[in-house]
mmCIF file of C-alpha atoms in Angstrom:
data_model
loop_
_atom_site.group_PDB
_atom_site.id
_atom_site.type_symbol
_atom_site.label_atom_id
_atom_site.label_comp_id
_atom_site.label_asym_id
_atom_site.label_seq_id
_atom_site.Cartn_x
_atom_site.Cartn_y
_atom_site.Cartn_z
ATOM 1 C CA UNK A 27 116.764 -99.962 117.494
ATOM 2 C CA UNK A 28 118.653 -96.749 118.097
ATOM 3 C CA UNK A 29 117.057 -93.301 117.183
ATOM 4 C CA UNK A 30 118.720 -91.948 114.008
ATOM 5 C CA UNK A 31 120.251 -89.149 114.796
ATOM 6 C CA UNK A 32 121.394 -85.704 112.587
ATOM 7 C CA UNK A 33 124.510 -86.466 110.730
ATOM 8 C CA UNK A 34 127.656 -84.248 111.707
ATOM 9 C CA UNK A 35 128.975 -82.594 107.995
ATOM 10 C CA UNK A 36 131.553 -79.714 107.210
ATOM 11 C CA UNK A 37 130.879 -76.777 105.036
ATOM 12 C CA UNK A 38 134.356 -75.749 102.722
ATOM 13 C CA UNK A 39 135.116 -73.145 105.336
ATOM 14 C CA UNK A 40 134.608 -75.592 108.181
ATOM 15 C CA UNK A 41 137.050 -78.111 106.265
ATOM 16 C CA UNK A 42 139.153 -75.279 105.406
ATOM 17 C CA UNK A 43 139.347 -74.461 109.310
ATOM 18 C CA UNK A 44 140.258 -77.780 110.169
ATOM 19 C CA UNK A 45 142.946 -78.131 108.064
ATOM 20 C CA UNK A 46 144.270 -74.689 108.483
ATOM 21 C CA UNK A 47 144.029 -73.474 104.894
ATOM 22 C CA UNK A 48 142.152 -71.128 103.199
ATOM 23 C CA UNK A 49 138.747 -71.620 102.162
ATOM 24 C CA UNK A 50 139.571 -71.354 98.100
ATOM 25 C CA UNK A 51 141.951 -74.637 98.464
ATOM 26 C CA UNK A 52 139.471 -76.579 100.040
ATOM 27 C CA UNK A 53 136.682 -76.138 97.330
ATOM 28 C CA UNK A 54 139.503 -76.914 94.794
ATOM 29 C CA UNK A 55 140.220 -80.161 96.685
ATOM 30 C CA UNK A 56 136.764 -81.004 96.522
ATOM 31 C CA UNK A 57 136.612 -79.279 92.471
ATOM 32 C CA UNK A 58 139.349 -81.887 92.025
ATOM 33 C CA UNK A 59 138.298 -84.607 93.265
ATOM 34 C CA UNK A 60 140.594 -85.262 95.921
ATOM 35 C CA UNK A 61 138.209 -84.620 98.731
ATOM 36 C CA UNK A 62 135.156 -86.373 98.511
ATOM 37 C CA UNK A 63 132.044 -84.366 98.934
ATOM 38 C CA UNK A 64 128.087 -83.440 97.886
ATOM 39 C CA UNK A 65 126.369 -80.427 97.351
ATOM 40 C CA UNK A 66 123.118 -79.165 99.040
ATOM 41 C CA UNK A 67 120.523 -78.173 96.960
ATOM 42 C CA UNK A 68 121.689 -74.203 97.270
ATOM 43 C CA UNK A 69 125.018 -75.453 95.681
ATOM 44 C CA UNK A 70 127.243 -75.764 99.188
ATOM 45 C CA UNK A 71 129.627 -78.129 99.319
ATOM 46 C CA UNK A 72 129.264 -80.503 102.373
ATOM 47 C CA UNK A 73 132.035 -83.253 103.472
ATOM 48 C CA UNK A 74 131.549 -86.293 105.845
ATOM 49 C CA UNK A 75 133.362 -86.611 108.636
ATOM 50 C CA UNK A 76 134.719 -89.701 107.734
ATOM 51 C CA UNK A 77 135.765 -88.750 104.271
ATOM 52 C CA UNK A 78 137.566 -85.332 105.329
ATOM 53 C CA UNK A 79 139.407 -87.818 108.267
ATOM 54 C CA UNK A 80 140.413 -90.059 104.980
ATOM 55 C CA UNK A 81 141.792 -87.197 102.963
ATOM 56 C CA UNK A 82 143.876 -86.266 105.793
ATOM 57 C CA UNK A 83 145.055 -89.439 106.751
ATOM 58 C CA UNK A 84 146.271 -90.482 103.006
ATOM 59 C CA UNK A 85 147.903 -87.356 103.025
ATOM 60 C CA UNK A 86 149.495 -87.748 106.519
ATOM 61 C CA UNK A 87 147.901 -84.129 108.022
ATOM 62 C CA UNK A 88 147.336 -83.639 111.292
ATOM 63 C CA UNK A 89 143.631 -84.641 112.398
ATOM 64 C CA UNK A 90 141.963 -82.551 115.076
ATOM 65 C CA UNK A 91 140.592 -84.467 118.108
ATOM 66 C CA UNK A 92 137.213 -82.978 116.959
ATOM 67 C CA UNK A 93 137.359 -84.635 113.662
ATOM 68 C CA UNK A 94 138.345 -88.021 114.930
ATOM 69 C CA UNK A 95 135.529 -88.031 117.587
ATOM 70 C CA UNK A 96 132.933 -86.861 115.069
ATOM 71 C CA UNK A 97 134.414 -89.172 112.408
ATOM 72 C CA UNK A 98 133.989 -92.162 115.081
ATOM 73 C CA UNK A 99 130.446 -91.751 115.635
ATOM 74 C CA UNK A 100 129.764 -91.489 111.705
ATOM 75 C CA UNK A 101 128.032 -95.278 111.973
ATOM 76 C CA UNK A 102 128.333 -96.282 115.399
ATOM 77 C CA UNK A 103 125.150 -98.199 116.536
ATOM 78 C CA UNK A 104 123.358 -98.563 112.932
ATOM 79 C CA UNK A 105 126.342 -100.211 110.481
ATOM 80 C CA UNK A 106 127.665 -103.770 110.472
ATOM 81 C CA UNK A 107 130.761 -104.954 108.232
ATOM 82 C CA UNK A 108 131.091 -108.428 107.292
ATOM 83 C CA UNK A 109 134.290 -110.215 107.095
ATOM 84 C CA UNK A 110 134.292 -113.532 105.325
ATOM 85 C CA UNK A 111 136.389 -114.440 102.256
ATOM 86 C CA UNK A 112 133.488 -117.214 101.558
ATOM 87 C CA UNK A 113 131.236 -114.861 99.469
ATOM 88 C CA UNK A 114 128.497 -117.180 98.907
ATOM 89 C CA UNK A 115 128.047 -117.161 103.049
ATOM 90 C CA UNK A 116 129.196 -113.251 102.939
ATOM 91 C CA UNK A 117 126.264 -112.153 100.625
ATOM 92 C CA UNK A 118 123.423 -114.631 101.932
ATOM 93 C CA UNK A 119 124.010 -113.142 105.070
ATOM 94 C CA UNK A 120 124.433 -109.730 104.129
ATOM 95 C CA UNK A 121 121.209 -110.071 102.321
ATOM 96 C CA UNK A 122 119.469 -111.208 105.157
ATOM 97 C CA UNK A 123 120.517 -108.691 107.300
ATOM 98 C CA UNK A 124 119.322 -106.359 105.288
ATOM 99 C CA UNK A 125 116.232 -108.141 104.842
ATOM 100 C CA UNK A 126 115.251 -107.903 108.767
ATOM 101 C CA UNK A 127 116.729 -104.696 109.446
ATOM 102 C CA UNK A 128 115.430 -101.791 107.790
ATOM 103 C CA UNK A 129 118.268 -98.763 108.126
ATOM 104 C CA UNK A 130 121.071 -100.842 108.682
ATOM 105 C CA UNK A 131 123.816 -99.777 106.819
ATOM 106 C CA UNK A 132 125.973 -103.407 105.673
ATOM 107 C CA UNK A 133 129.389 -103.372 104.511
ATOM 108 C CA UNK A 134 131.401 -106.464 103.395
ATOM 109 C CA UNK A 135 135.215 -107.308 103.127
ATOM 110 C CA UNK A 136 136.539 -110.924 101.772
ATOM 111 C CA UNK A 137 139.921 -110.668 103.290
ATOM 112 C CA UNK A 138 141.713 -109.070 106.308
ATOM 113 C CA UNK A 139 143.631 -106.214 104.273
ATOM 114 C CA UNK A 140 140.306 -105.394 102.925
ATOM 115 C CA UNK A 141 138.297 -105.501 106.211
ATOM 116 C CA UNK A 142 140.997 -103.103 107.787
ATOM 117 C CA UNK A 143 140.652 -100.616 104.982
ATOM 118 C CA UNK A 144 136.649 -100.494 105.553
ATOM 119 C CA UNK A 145 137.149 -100.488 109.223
ATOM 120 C CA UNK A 146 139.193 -97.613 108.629
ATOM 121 C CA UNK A 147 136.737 -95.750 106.729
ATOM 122 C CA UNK A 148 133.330 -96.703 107.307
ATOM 123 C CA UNK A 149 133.977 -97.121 111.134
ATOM 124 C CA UNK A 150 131.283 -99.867 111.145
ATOM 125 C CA UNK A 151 129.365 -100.331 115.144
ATOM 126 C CA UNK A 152 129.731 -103.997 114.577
ATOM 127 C CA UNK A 153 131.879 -106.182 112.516
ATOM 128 C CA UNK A 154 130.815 -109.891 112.235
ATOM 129 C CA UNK A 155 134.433 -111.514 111.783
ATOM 130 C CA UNK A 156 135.521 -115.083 110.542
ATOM 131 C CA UNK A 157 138.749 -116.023 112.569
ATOM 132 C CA UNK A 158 139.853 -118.637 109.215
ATOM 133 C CA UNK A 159 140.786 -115.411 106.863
ATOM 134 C CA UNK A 160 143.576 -116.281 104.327
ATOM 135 C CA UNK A 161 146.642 -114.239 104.296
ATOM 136 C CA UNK A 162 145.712 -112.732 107.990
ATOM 137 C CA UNK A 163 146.045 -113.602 111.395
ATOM 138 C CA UNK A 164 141.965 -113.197 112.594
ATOM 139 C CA UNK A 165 143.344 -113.000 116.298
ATOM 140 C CA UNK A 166 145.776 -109.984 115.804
ATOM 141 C CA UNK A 167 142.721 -108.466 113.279
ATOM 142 C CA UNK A 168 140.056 -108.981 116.179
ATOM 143 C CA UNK A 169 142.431 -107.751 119.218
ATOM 144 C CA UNK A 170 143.184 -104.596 117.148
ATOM 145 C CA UNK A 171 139.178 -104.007 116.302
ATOM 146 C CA UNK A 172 138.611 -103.855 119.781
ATOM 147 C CA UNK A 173 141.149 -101.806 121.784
ATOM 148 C CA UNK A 174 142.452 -99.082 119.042
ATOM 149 C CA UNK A 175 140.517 -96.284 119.127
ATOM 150 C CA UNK A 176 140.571 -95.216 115.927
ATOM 151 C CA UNK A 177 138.397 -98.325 115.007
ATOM 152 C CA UNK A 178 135.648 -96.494 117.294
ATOM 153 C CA UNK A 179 135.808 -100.416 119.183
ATOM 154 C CA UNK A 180 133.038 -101.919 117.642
ATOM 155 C CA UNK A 181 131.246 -104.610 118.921
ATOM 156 C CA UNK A 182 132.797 -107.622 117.285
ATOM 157 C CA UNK A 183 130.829 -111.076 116.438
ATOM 158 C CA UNK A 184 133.397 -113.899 115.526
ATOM 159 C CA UNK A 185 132.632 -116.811 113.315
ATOM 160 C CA UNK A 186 134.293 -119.909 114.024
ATOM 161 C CA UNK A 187 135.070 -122.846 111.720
ATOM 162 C CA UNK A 188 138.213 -124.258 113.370
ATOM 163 C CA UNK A 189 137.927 -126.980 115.683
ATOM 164 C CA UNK A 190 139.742 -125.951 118.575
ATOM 165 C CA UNK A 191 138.611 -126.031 122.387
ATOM 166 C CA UNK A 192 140.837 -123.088 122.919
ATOM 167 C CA UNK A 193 139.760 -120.614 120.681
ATOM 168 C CA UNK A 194 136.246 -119.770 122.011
ATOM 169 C CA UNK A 195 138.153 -118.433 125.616
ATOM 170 C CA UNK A 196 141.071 -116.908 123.472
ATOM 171 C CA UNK A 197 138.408 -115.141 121.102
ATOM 172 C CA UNK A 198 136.568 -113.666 124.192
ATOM 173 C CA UNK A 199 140.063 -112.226 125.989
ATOM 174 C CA UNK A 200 140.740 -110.329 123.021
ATOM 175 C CA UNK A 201 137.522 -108.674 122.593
ATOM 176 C CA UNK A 202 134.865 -110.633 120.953
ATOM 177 C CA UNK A 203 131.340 -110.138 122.527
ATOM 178 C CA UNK A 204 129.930 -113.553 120.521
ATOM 179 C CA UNK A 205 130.723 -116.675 118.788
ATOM 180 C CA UNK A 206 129.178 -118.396 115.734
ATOM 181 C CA UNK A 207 130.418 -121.823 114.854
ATOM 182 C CA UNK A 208 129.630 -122.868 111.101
ATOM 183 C CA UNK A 209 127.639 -123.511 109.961
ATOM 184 C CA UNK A 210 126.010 -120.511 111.629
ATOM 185 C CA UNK A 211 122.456 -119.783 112.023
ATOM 186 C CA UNK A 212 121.086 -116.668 110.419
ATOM 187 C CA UNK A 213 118.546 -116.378 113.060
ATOM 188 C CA UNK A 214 120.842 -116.610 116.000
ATOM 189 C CA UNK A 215 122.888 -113.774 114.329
ATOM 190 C CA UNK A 216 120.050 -111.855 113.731
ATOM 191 C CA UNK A 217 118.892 -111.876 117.023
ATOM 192 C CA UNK A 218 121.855 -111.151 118.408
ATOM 193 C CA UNK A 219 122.214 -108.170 115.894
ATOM 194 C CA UNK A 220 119.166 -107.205 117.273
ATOM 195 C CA UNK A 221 120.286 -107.613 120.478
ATOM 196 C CA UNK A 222 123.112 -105.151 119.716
ATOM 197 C CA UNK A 223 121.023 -102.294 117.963
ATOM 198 C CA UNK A 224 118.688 -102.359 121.305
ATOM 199 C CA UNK A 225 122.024 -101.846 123.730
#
């Protein structure tokens, strides 16, 4: 499994900097509530990458190259999100992911708008995708995963429940490194999530 490495965080005059503002509005962003951040145990405000790239994003600001590529690397290597609007199959395998790999941060969406908005913010390493999502076209969601950068291009595992010859070839020219046909094997995923965390 990958070493853990130091997290990147801001300080209110780091934020401030990045933002060009002073430092006084971005501890009242944070004071608000707007920004989402913690305090060290002298009192310092701290902000994630991740969250400080959300913030500016909702509130269509310029992000720094240096944010995005610190933002990026927030997870990359030791998260996994979980796409699956079957939540019984979601959670069981959730929970044994969890189970078998201590450190791994899980995340889990139940439809395509939902899965983009935790892409978007969680920048997962690995997403573990059912193609069959309602409302969403798992194709266009997996082709985007893998070649926008803001995604950070996670390593994406697709689970398969239609029966079509052509989907396993079409799955793997979009981006997809594996396919699971259901019903799927929690051990083959797991060692292939293992797999992933040794790469």
């Amino acid at each position: 499994m990958n070493k853990k490495s130091r997290r990147q965080v801001y300080s209110a005059l780091e934020v401030a900097r990045l933002c060009n503002v002073v430092n006084q509005t971005a501890i009242n962003w944070i004071k608000a509530g707007h920004l989402k951040a913690f305090k060290t145990p002298g009192g310092q405000y701290r902000v994630y990458p991740e969250d400080l790239e959300s913030f500016m994003r909702g509130r269509k600001m310029q992000i720094p190259q240096e944010l995005l590529e610190a933002a990026s690397l927030k997870n990359q290597g030791k998260s996994i999100l979980i796409v699956d609007d079957d939540k019984g199959l979601n959670s069981v395998l959730a929970k044994y992911l969890e189970k078998n790999f201590e450190g791994l941060e899980i995340f889990q969406a139940f439809d395509g708008f939902e899965a983009g908005a935790r892409c978007s913010q969680a920048k997962p390493g690995c997403v573990i995708l059912d193609l069959d999502l309602p409302g969403v076209d798992g194709f266009s969601l997996c082709e985007r995963l893998s070649k926008d950068e803001y995604f950070g291009k996670p390593a994406i595992f697709l689970i398969l429940s239609l029966q079509d010859e052509g989907l396993e070839e079409r799955a793997l020219s979009l981006g997809a490194q594996k396919l699971f046909k259901k019903p799927i094997s929690m051990d083959a995923v797991a060692e292939r999530v293992k797999a992933w965390l040794e790469s």
